[in-house]
Short mmCIF file of C-alpha atoms (C1' of nucleotides) in Angstrom, two decimals:
data_model
loop_
_atom_site.label_atom_id
_atom_site.label_comp_id
_atom_site.label_asym_id
_atom_site.label_seq_id
_atom_site.Cartn_x
_atom_site.Cartn_y
_atom_site.Cartn_z
CA MET A 1 -25.03 -7.59 12.33
CA PHE A 2 -26.76 -9.65 9.73
CA LEU A 3 -25.82 -13.20 8.77
CA LEU A 4 -26.79 -15.49 5.97
CA LEU A 5 -26.80 -19.16 6.91
CA VAL A 6 -26.71 -21.57 3.98
CA GLU A 7 -27.27 -25.10 5.30
CA ASP A 8 -29.44 -27.79 3.85
CA ASP A 9 -29.48 -30.22 6.75
CA LEU A 10 -32.68 -29.63 8.67
CA ASN A 11 -31.48 -30.59 12.11
CA LEU A 12 -28.14 -28.87 12.02
CA GLY A 13 -29.64 -25.87 10.30
CA ASN A 14 -32.25 -25.52 12.96
CA ALA A 15 -29.73 -25.79 15.73
CA LEU A 16 -27.42 -23.26 14.11
CA PHE A 17 -30.24 -20.90 13.37
CA LYS A 18 -31.30 -20.90 17.00
CA LEU A 19 -27.77 -20.44 18.18
CA LEU A 20 -27.03 -17.57 15.86
CA LYS A 21 -30.36 -15.89 16.42
CA GLN A 22 -29.36 -15.24 19.99
CA HIS A 23 -26.59 -12.96 18.83
CA TYR A 24 -27.38 -11.70 15.36
CA ARG A 25 -30.04 -11.17 12.78
CA VAL A 26 -30.04 -14.27 10.62
CA HIS A 27 -31.50 -15.51 7.38
CA TRP A 28 -31.47 -19.24 6.90
CA VAL A 29 -31.74 -20.77 3.44
CA ARG A 30 -31.44 -24.40 2.39
CA ASN A 31 -30.20 -24.37 -1.17
CA LEU A 32 -28.01 -22.47 -3.53
CA GLU A 33 -30.76 -20.89 -5.48
CA SER A 34 -32.39 -19.15 -2.56
CA ALA A 35 -28.96 -18.33 -1.21
CA LYS A 36 -28.26 -16.47 -4.42
CA SER A 37 -31.49 -14.56 -4.40
CA HIS A 38 -31.15 -13.65 -0.75
CA PHE A 39 -27.59 -12.61 -1.24
CA ALA A 40 -28.51 -10.39 -4.13
CA THR A 41 -31.24 -8.71 -2.16
CA ALA A 42 -29.86 -8.14 1.30
CA ASP A 43 -26.55 -6.86 2.53
CA TYR A 44 -25.05 -9.42 4.86
CA ASP A 45 -22.08 -8.94 7.13
CA VAL A 46 -21.04 -12.58 7.10
CA MET A 47 -22.15 -15.68 5.26
CA LEU A 48 -21.94 -19.22 6.63
CA LEU A 49 -21.76 -21.57 3.71
CA ASP A 50 -22.30 -25.29 3.64
CA LEU A 51 -20.74 -27.01 0.65
CA GLY A 52 -22.86 -30.09 0.09
CA LEU A 53 -25.99 -28.44 -1.18
CA PRO A 54 -28.69 -30.22 -3.17
CA ASP A 55 -28.61 -27.89 -6.16
CA GLY A 56 -24.96 -27.13 -6.70
CA ASP A 57 -21.56 -26.65 -5.19
CA GLY A 58 -21.01 -23.80 -2.79
CA VAL A 59 -17.38 -23.40 -3.79
CA ASP A 60 -18.30 -22.70 -7.39
CA TRP A 61 -20.72 -20.05 -6.31
CA LEU A 62 -18.17 -18.54 -3.98
CA GLN A 63 -15.73 -18.36 -6.82
CA SER A 64 -18.14 -16.47 -9.01
CA LEU A 65 -18.99 -14.14 -6.15
CA ARG A 66 -15.35 -13.28 -5.65
CA ALA A 67 -14.87 -12.84 -9.35
CA ASP A 68 -17.67 -10.29 -9.21
CA ASN A 69 -15.73 -8.39 -6.63
CA CYS A 70 -17.98 -9.35 -3.76
CA ASN A 71 -16.17 -8.79 -0.54
CA THR A 72 -18.44 -10.27 2.10
CA PRO A 73 -16.63 -12.47 4.60
CA VAL A 74 -17.51 -16.13 4.08
CA LEU A 75 -17.08 -18.92 6.56
CA ILE A 76 -17.35 -22.38 5.09
CA VAL A 77 -18.98 -24.91 7.39
CA THR A 78 -18.91 -28.38 5.98
CA ALA A 79 -18.37 -32.06 6.52
CA ARG A 80 -15.72 -32.22 3.83
CA ASP A 81 -12.59 -32.51 5.89
CA GLY A 82 -10.04 -33.40 3.24
CA LEU A 83 -6.93 -31.28 3.02
CA ASP A 84 -7.62 -30.52 -0.61
CA ASP A 85 -11.11 -29.39 0.21
CA ARG A 86 -9.90 -27.06 2.90
CA VAL A 87 -7.13 -25.56 0.80
CA LYS A 88 -9.40 -25.19 -2.16
CA GLY A 89 -12.11 -23.56 -0.10
CA LEU A 90 -9.72 -21.08 1.40
CA ASP A 91 -8.01 -20.35 -1.88
CA THR A 92 -11.31 -19.82 -3.56
CA GLY A 93 -12.00 -16.89 -1.33
CA ALA A 94 -13.37 -18.20 1.95
CA ASP A 95 -12.15 -16.43 5.04
CA ASP A 96 -12.35 -19.44 7.29
CA TYR A 97 -13.15 -23.13 7.05
CA LEU A 98 -14.70 -25.09 9.86
CA VAL A 99 -15.19 -28.83 9.68
CA LYS A 100 -18.27 -30.51 11.09
CA PRO A 101 -18.75 -31.50 13.75
CA PHE A 102 -17.60 -28.40 15.55
CA GLU A 103 -18.19 -26.66 18.83
CA PRO A 104 -20.82 -23.94 18.67
CA GLU A 105 -18.62 -21.72 20.76
CA GLU A 106 -15.82 -21.95 18.28
CA LEU A 107 -18.14 -21.07 15.43
CA LEU A 108 -19.27 -18.00 17.32
CA ALA A 109 -15.71 -17.01 18.08
CA ARG A 110 -14.74 -17.34 14.42
CA ILE A 111 -17.71 -15.28 13.36
CA ARG A 112 -16.62 -12.61 15.81
CA VAL A 113 -13.19 -12.57 14.18
CA LEU A 114 -14.71 -11.91 10.78
CA LEU A 115 -16.98 -9.20 12.07
CA ARG A 116 -14.17 -7.55 13.96
CA ARG A 117 -11.89 -7.47 10.94
CA LYS A 118 -14.64 -6.19 8.74
CA SER A 119 -15.28 -3.22 10.98
CA GLY A 120 -11.61 -2.60 11.63
CA ARG A 121 -10.92 -2.04 7.98
CA ALA A 122 -12.22 1.46 7.91
CA GLN A 123 -9.37 3.73 7.12
CA PRO A 124 -8.95 7.34 8.00
CA ARG A 125 -10.12 9.54 5.20
CA PHE A 126 -10.42 13.26 5.20
CA ALA A 127 -12.82 15.18 3.09
CA VAL A 128 -13.85 18.76 2.42
CA GLY A 129 -16.60 19.07 -0.09
CA ASN A 130 -15.92 16.71 -2.97
CA LEU A 131 -12.21 16.70 -2.26
CA SER A 132 -11.01 13.74 -0.22
CA PHE A 133 -7.74 12.35 0.94
CA ALA A 134 -6.78 8.76 1.71
CA ALA A 135 -3.78 9.22 3.94
CA ASP A 136 -2.74 5.60 3.81
CA SER A 137 -2.55 5.39 0.07
CA HIS A 138 -1.21 8.87 -0.37
CA GLN A 139 -3.98 9.81 -2.77
CA PHE A 140 -6.29 12.73 -3.23
CA PHE A 141 -9.61 12.46 -4.99
CA LEU A 142 -11.73 15.12 -6.57
CA GLY A 143 -15.08 13.43 -6.64
CA ASP A 144 -14.10 9.91 -7.61
CA GLU A 145 -11.13 10.81 -9.71
CA PRO A 146 -7.69 10.49 -8.22
CA ILE A 147 -5.64 13.59 -8.86
CA SER A 148 -1.91 13.75 -9.13
CA LEU A 149 0.08 16.34 -7.30
CA SER A 150 3.70 17.25 -7.04
CA PRO A 151 5.33 16.48 -3.68
CA LYS A 152 5.08 20.05 -2.40
CA GLU A 153 1.52 20.45 -3.51
CA HIS A 154 0.73 17.19 -1.83
CA GLN A 155 2.19 18.33 1.46
CA ILE A 156 0.35 21.59 1.41
CA LEU A 157 -2.97 20.07 0.56
CA ALA A 158 -2.55 17.36 3.17
CA VAL A 159 -2.17 19.97 5.88
CA LEU A 160 -5.09 21.98 4.61
CA ILE A 161 -7.49 19.09 4.35
CA GLN A 162 -6.62 17.79 7.77
CA ALA A 163 -7.57 21.15 9.15
CA GLY A 164 -10.98 20.73 7.59
CA GLU A 165 -12.32 24.10 6.64
CA LYS A 166 -10.32 25.90 9.26
CA PRO A 167 -7.64 28.35 8.18
CA VAL A 168 -4.02 27.28 8.38
CA SER A 169 -1.26 29.80 8.95
CA ARG A 170 1.37 30.23 6.34
CA GLU A 171 4.01 29.54 9.00
CA ARG A 172 2.47 26.16 9.58
CA LEU A 173 2.55 25.44 5.89
CA MET A 174 6.09 26.68 5.42
CA GLN A 175 7.19 24.58 8.33
CA GLN A 176 5.53 21.58 6.74
CA LEU A 177 7.45 22.19 3.56
CA TYR A 178 10.87 23.01 4.91
CA GLY A 179 11.03 22.11 8.55
CA LEU A 180 12.19 24.62 11.06
CA GLY A 181 15.77 25.32 10.17
CA ASP A 182 16.31 26.88 6.82
CA GLY A 183 13.84 29.47 5.78
CA VAL A 184 13.23 29.69 2.08
CA ASP A 185 12.93 33.37 1.74
CA SER A 186 10.66 33.65 -1.20
CA ASN A 187 7.13 33.33 -2.42
CA THR A 188 7.25 29.58 -3.03
CA LEU A 189 4.16 28.92 -1.02
CA GLU A 190 2.09 31.23 -3.13
CA VAL A 191 3.37 29.65 -6.28
CA HIS A 192 2.38 26.21 -5.08
CA VAL A 193 -0.98 27.40 -3.94
CA TYR A 194 -1.46 28.84 -7.36
CA GLY A 195 -0.72 25.43 -8.83
CA LEU A 196 -3.25 23.84 -6.53
CA ARG A 197 -5.92 26.31 -7.44
CA ARG A 198 -5.45 25.51 -11.04
CA LEU A 199 -6.15 21.87 -10.31
CA LEU A 200 -8.96 22.21 -7.82
CA GLY A 201 -10.70 25.27 -9.05
CA LYS A 202 -9.97 28.83 -8.28
CA ASN A 203 -12.21 29.25 -5.28
CA ARG A 204 -11.49 26.03 -3.40
CA ILE A 205 -8.56 27.56 -1.57
CA GLU A 206 -9.46 30.78 0.10
CA THR A 207 -6.73 33.11 1.17
CA VAL A 208 -7.01 34.53 4.65
CA ARG A 209 -5.22 37.78 4.33
CA GLY A 210 -2.33 38.28 6.67
CA PHE A 211 -2.68 34.76 8.02
CA GLY A 212 -2.72 31.89 5.60
CA TYR A 213 -5.10 29.71 3.62
CA ARG A 214 -8.27 27.77 4.08
CA LEU A 215 -9.93 25.00 2.16
CA VAL A 216 -13.57 25.50 1.31
CA GLY A 217 -16.09 22.82 0.56
CA GLU A 218 -17.36 24.50 -2.55
CA MET B 1 5.30 -10.22 2.13
CA PHE B 2 6.99 -10.44 5.43
CA LEU B 3 6.17 -12.86 8.24
CA LEU B 4 7.20 -13.18 11.83
CA LEU B 5 7.32 -16.74 13.08
CA VAL B 6 7.29 -17.12 16.85
CA GLU B 7 7.97 -20.76 17.69
CA ASP B 8 10.22 -22.11 20.39
CA ASP B 9 10.38 -25.73 19.32
CA LEU B 10 13.58 -26.18 17.37
CA ASN B 11 12.43 -28.94 15.05
CA LEU B 12 9.05 -27.57 14.20
CA GLY B 13 10.45 -24.07 13.97
CA ASN B 14 13.06 -25.18 11.53
CA ALA B 15 10.59 -27.03 9.39
CA LEU B 16 8.18 -24.12 9.35
CA PHE B 17 10.92 -21.67 8.64
CA LYS B 18 12.02 -23.63 5.62
CA LEU B 19 8.48 -24.02 4.42
CA LEU B 20 7.63 -20.37 4.75
CA LYS B 21 10.91 -19.18 3.34
CA GLN B 22 9.97 -20.67 0.02
CA HIS B 23 7.13 -18.21 -0.28
CA TYR B 24 7.79 -15.23 1.91
CA ARG B 25 10.41 -13.29 3.73
CA VAL B 26 10.45 -14.65 7.26
CA HIS B 27 11.94 -13.83 10.61
CA TRP B 28 11.97 -16.65 13.10
CA VAL B 29 12.26 -15.98 16.81
CA ARG B 30 12.06 -18.43 19.68
CA ASN B 31 10.80 -16.48 22.63
CA LEU B 32 8.52 -13.65 23.56
CA GLU B 33 11.21 -11.17 24.27
CA SER B 34 12.80 -11.27 20.86
CA ALA B 35 9.37 -11.48 19.31
CA LYS B 36 8.58 -8.17 20.96
CA SER B 37 11.75 -6.48 19.85
CA HIS B 38 11.41 -7.76 16.31
CA PHE B 39 7.83 -6.74 16.18
CA ALA B 40 8.65 -3.25 17.35
CA THR B 41 11.36 -2.85 14.74
CA ALA B 42 9.97 -4.32 11.57
CA ASP B 43 6.66 -4.10 9.85
CA TYR B 44 5.27 -7.57 9.36
CA ASP B 45 2.31 -8.56 7.24
CA VAL B 46 1.37 -11.57 9.31
CA MET B 47 2.55 -13.08 12.56
CA LEU B 48 2.46 -16.79 13.38
CA LEU B 49 2.33 -17.15 17.11
CA ASP B 50 2.98 -20.18 19.22
CA LEU B 51 1.45 -20.00 22.66
CA GLY B 52 3.63 -22.15 24.86
CA LEU B 53 6.70 -19.98 24.96
CA PRO B 54 9.44 -20.28 27.58
CA ASP B 55 9.25 -16.68 28.79
CA GLY B 56 5.58 -15.86 28.83
CA ASP B 57 2.19 -16.41 27.31
CA GLY B 58 1.59 -15.39 23.76
CA VAL B 59 -2.07 -14.63 24.38
CA ASP B 60 -1.24 -12.01 26.98
CA TRP B 61 1.12 -10.32 24.59
CA LEU B 62 -1.44 -10.47 21.83
CA GLN B 63 -3.94 -8.82 24.09
CA SER B 64 -1.61 -5.96 24.85
CA LEU B 65 -0.80 -5.57 21.18
CA ARG B 66 -4.44 -5.26 20.31
CA ALA B 67 -4.94 -2.85 23.17
CA ASP B 68 -2.23 -0.72 21.59
CA ASN B 69 -4.21 -0.62 18.39
CA CYS B 70 -1.91 -2.96 16.57
CA ASN B 71 -3.65 -4.35 13.56
CA THR B 72 -1.31 -6.97 12.22
CA PRO B 73 -3.05 -10.23 11.39
CA VAL B 74 -2.10 -12.97 13.83
CA LEU B 75 -2.42 -16.68 13.29
CA ILE B 76 -2.06 -18.73 16.43
CA VAL B 77 -0.33 -22.05 15.91
CA THR B 78 -0.33 -24.14 19.01
CA ALA B 79 -0.74 -27.54 20.61
CA ARG B 80 -3.40 -26.25 22.97
CA ASP B 81 -6.48 -27.72 21.45
CA GLY B 82 -9.05 -27.07 24.17
CA LEU B 83 -12.23 -25.30 23.17
CA ASP B 84 -11.60 -22.64 25.78
CA ASP B 85 -8.14 -22.03 24.45
CA ARG B 86 -9.40 -21.63 20.93
CA VAL B 87 -12.21 -19.29 21.85
CA LYS B 88 -9.98 -17.28 24.09
CA GLY B 89 -7.29 -17.01 21.45
CA LEU B 90 -9.73 -15.84 18.83
CA ASP B 91 -11.49 -13.45 21.16
CA THR B 92 -8.22 -11.98 22.27
CA GLY B 93 -7.56 -10.78 18.79
CA ALA B 94 -6.16 -13.65 16.78
CA ASP B 95 -7.42 -13.91 13.24
CA ASP B 96 -7.12 -17.64 13.04
CA TYR B 97 -6.22 -20.56 15.23
CA LEU B 98 -4.58 -23.69 13.99
CA VAL B 99 -3.99 -26.69 16.21
CA LYS B 100 -0.85 -28.79 15.97
CA PRO B 101 -0.29 -31.04 14.27
CA PHE B 102 -1.51 -29.50 11.07
CA GLU B 103 -0.93 -29.87 7.37
CA PRO B 104 1.61 -27.43 5.97
CA GLU B 105 -0.63 -26.79 3.00
CA GLU B 106 -3.45 -25.70 5.23
CA LEU B 107 -1.19 -23.31 7.09
CA LEU B 108 -0.11 -21.77 3.82
CA ALA B 109 -3.69 -21.46 2.65
CA ARG B 110 -4.70 -19.76 5.89
CA ILE B 111 -1.78 -17.37 5.63
CA ARG B 112 -2.94 -16.51 2.14
CA VAL B 113 -6.38 -15.71 3.51
CA LEU B 114 -4.92 -13.27 6.00
CA LEU B 115 -2.67 -11.64 3.44
CA ARG B 116 -5.41 -11.05 0.95
CA ARG B 117 -7.79 -9.79 3.61
CA LYS B 118 -5.15 -7.45 4.84
CA SER B 119 -4.88 -5.97 1.42
CA GLY B 120 -8.58 -5.29 1.59
CA ARG B 121 -9.74 -7.87 -0.88
CA ALA B 122 -11.46 -11.17 -0.69
CA GLN B 123 -10.46 -12.44 -4.08
CA PRO B 124 -7.74 -15.02 -4.11
CA ARG B 125 -6.71 -13.77 -7.49
CA PHE B 126 -5.48 -10.23 -7.72
CA ALA B 127 -5.95 -8.35 -10.90
CA VAL B 128 -5.27 -4.90 -12.27
CA GLY B 129 -6.33 -4.54 -15.84
CA ASN B 130 -5.25 -7.60 -17.76
CA LEU B 131 -2.47 -8.34 -15.31
CA SER B 132 -3.36 -10.92 -12.69
CA PHE B 133 -1.67 -12.83 -9.93
CA ALA B 134 -2.64 -16.21 -8.56
CA ALA B 135 -1.45 -16.10 -4.99
CA ASP B 136 -1.68 -19.83 -4.48
CA SER B 137 0.51 -20.76 -7.42
CA HIS B 138 2.66 -17.64 -7.25
CA GLN B 139 2.10 -16.99 -10.91
CA PHE B 140 1.56 -13.80 -12.80
CA PHE B 141 -0.48 -13.62 -15.98
CA LEU B 142 -0.67 -10.99 -18.64
CA GLY B 143 -3.99 -11.76 -20.21
CA ASP B 144 -3.92 -15.55 -20.22
CA GLU B 145 -0.22 -15.90 -20.70
CA PRO B 146 1.88 -16.70 -17.67
CA ILE B 147 4.88 -14.43 -17.46
CA SER B 148 8.16 -15.24 -15.85
CA LEU B 149 9.87 -12.81 -13.56
CA SER B 150 13.08 -12.74 -11.66
CA PRO B 151 12.72 -13.06 -7.87
CA LYS B 152 13.10 -9.35 -7.22
CA GLU B 153 10.73 -8.39 -9.97
CA HIS B 154 8.27 -10.89 -8.60
CA GLN B 155 8.42 -9.40 -5.13
CA ILE B 156 7.94 -5.91 -6.39
CA LEU B 157 5.05 -6.76 -8.61
CA ALA B 158 3.38 -8.82 -5.90
CA VAL B 159 3.32 -5.84 -3.59
CA LEU B 160 2.09 -3.53 -6.29
CA ILE B 161 -0.72 -5.75 -7.46
CA GLN B 162 -1.94 -6.39 -3.95
CA ALA B 163 -2.25 -2.69 -3.49
CA GLY B 164 -4.56 -2.63 -6.48
CA GLU B 165 -4.21 0.66 -8.23
CA LYS B 166 -3.11 2.47 -5.13
CA PRO B 167 0.38 3.92 -4.96
CA VAL B 168 3.01 2.07 -2.96
CA SER B 169 5.87 3.95 -1.37
CA ARG B 170 9.37 3.18 -2.43
CA GLU B 171 10.21 2.52 1.22
CA ARG B 172 7.63 -0.21 1.32
CA LEU B 173 9.09 -1.74 -1.79
CA MET B 174 12.65 -1.46 -0.58
CA GLN B 175 11.68 -3.03 2.69
CA GLN B 176 10.06 -5.82 0.78
CA LEU B 177 13.27 -6.44 -1.08
CA TYR B 178 15.82 -6.01 1.63
CA GLY B 179 14.22 -5.67 5.00
CA LEU B 180 15.10 -2.82 7.23
CA GLY B 181 18.63 -3.37 8.35
CA ASP B 182 20.90 -3.48 5.37
CA GLY B 183 20.32 -0.53 3.17
CA VAL B 184 21.21 -1.09 -0.45
CA ASP B 185 22.23 2.41 -1.22
CA SER B 186 21.66 2.47 -4.89
CA ASN B 187 19.06 2.71 -7.58
CA THR B 188 18.25 -0.99 -7.69
CA LEU B 189 14.56 -0.42 -7.33
CA GLU B 190 14.45 1.77 -10.37
CA VAL B 191 16.39 -0.75 -12.37
CA HIS B 192 13.96 -3.51 -11.47
CA VAL B 193 11.00 -1.31 -12.23
CA TYR B 194 12.54 -0.61 -15.56
CA GLY B 195 12.74 -4.34 -16.17
CA LEU B 196 9.11 -4.75 -15.23
CA ARG B 197 8.06 -1.97 -17.52
CA ARG B 198 9.76 -3.66 -20.39
CA LEU B 199 7.71 -6.77 -19.74
CA LEU B 200 4.38 -5.20 -18.96
CA GLY B 201 4.45 -2.18 -21.16
CA LYS B 202 5.81 1.22 -20.45
CA ASN B 203 2.75 2.79 -18.97
CA ARG B 204 1.50 0.01 -16.72
CA ILE B 205 3.64 1.18 -13.83
CA GLU B 206 3.16 4.82 -13.10
CA THR B 207 5.70 6.65 -11.01
CA VAL B 208 4.33 8.84 -8.27
CA ARG B 209 7.03 11.41 -7.93
CA GLY B 210 8.53 11.77 -4.51
CA PHE B 211 6.59 8.78 -3.25
CA GLY B 212 6.74 5.55 -5.16
CA TYR B 213 4.95 3.62 -7.84
CA ARG B 214 1.47 2.62 -8.82
CA LEU B 215 0.06 -0.06 -11.05
CA VAL B 216 -2.46 1.09 -13.60
CA GLY B 217 -5.07 -1.03 -15.29
CA GLU B 218 -4.12 -0.39 -18.86
"C1'" DA C 1 -6.20 60.30 -3.84
"C1'" DA C 2 -1.91 58.37 -3.49
"C1'" DA C 3 1.13 55.21 -1.53
"C1'" DC C 4 1.88 51.03 0.44
"C1'" DG C 5 1.68 46.17 1.40
"C1'" DC C 6 0.17 41.81 0.42
"C1'" DG C 7 -0.73 38.35 -2.48
"C1'" DC C 8 -1.29 36.66 -7.54
"C1'" DT C 9 0.60 35.35 -11.89
"C1'" DT C 10 4.27 34.27 -15.20
"C1'" DA C 11 8.30 32.63 -17.11
"C1'" DA C 12 13.02 31.58 -16.79
"C1'" DG C 13 16.88 29.26 -14.70
"C1'" DG C 14 18.55 25.71 -11.54
"C1'" DT C 15 18.07 21.65 -9.00
"C1'" DT C 16 16.46 17.18 -7.96
"C1'" DT C 17 14.54 12.93 -9.13
"C1'" DG C 18 14.06 9.22 -11.79
"C1'" DC C 19 15.20 6.70 -16.36
"C1'" DT C 20 18.24 4.22 -19.13
"C1'" DT C 21 22.35 1.79 -20.28
"C1'" DA C 22 26.16 -0.92 -19.77
"C1'" DA C 23 29.63 -3.08 -17.19
"C1'" DG C 24 31.13 -5.85 -13.31
"C1'" DC C 25 29.95 -9.03 -9.63
"C1'" DC C 26 28.15 -12.98 -7.35
"C1'" DG C 27 26.28 -17.51 -6.71
"C1'" DG C 28 24.36 -21.56 -8.43
"C1'" DA C 29 24.30 -25.05 -12.26
"C1'" DA C 30 26.60 -27.76 -15.57
"C1'" DT D 1 36.19 -24.98 -13.34
"C1'" DT D 2 33.29 -22.29 -16.56
"C1'" DC D 3 28.98 -20.51 -17.75
"C1'" DC D 4 24.80 -18.08 -17.01
"C1'" DG D 5 21.13 -15.48 -15.04
"C1'" DG D 6 20.19 -12.16 -12.07
"C1'" DC D 7 21.68 -8.33 -9.01
"C1'" DT D 8 24.07 -4.10 -8.18
"C1'" DT D 9 26.70 -0.03 -9.38
"C1'" DA D 10 27.64 4.00 -11.68
"C1'" DA D 11 27.34 7.58 -15.05
"C1'" DG D 12 24.97 10.26 -18.49
"C1'" DC D 13 20.64 12.01 -19.65
"C1'" DA D 14 15.73 13.61 -19.58
"C1'" DA D 15 11.98 15.31 -17.37
"C1'" DA D 16 9.59 17.01 -13.53
"C1'" DC D 17 9.79 20.03 -10.07
"C1'" DC D 18 11.18 24.03 -7.25
"C1'" DT D 19 12.66 28.60 -6.66
"C1'" DT D 20 13.50 33.11 -7.98
"C1'" DA D 21 12.28 37.46 -9.47
"C1'" DA D 22 9.67 40.89 -11.65
"C1'" DG D 23 5.29 42.94 -12.82
"C1'" DC D 24 0.53 43.47 -11.72
"C1'" DG D 25 -3.92 44.01 -9.10
"C1'" DC D 26 -6.43 45.06 -5.27
"C1'" DG D 27 -7.56 46.41 -0.74
"C1'" DT D 28 -5.86 49.29 3.15
"C1'" DT D 29 -3.70 52.89 5.14
"C1'" DT D 30 -2.08 57.56 5.24
#
DNA sequence: AAACGCGCTTAAGGTTTGCTTAAGCCGGAA
DNA sequence: TTCCGGCTTAAGCAAACCTTAAGCGCGTTT
């Protein structure tokens, strides 16, 4: 865990730096300019941002960071306790806003929240070769490109990719498509697989004769 | 966006409920037991949790929720202002901790933080192509021009844009519009989407057959 | 070698899903 | 009350999708 502490006050900065150092790796900078250069260079997990800096306003910088699609959690730590300041800070893209003076323990707890959320955001994603599947968003990707599938094709491919490169029986696939009850007595599965092969490339779905199919990672 | 408000105090609860209702869909419950049953039934985006409930401690429940891998953002709203309480609340799995009395505007801003983080983004302004959404002012813009939407259209588009360019299931959208209980058994969703397409341009909302819809960036 | 079985490939219906319209309904504002 | 905007319903229509079926190729069995 790697934090960037942006705080111009020497005493407070020192105290915070010592406190944080006990738990994390920390860089401490004292103005916007070095904050920017540090931020551009290293990859921080959380930034603690003071607002009253000598060479500019932290909120403005935060805004431009967010506009650039920067996603790093930011905790504003400041003496500005006005309601407008707090709302503005949060609406600008800060993840939390702590008013000085504060309890060190609370700061640490709030940092833990941000770190926890950051790590908890990893979503299950399956991949075989350059084909990947984001189950939550219902999307397949070939390389970086999302590909669009018909419902049946989607179901088939979802089962295949979750099996990794292991073969999947045609019964399993048929069951996925139609449930248990009514058997569709035809060659539908093959037709859909054919459609998939056209999209993914002929050799990405290997047929396991007499058993089923298997995804291959190219 | 769908909130669960857990607050036993009748006056405060009422005030909060009214406040929140202006911006989100809200369920308000007054004890742990109904909080649990509501939580098990519906799929909330954020929960506001009071700690001093008549039939148990909110923190204990929160702990068990987190132990069960529940990921819903939780904002604790309570009169307990001790440092230990705050640290414990946050370390138990709360995402934020607001001490009563508080400013309504700050509560709303902190809810916005949780909602946008939940959607995986730090930016307070959502954008897909030239369509953008300012969460704080509840306004949509096409380019620079603000556009006016009916309530239902607004709700739909808000969900879509917060998903970025990822597909959103029609169930999710229907739930957004009507909640779980009362099913509107009709093609309302499609009609509203049609309305949106007329405003935004035909191809800005892509239909994902058999699943739902997806916003595309031009 | 010949016959068979399994799976591939196509194209033609048939079905389902979603789009589009327009009309009626409801609730709030004038 | 009437008027108005927005919501829902329903019906016709278009497009996407699914299934069927028939012919073909290839490996396996007889």
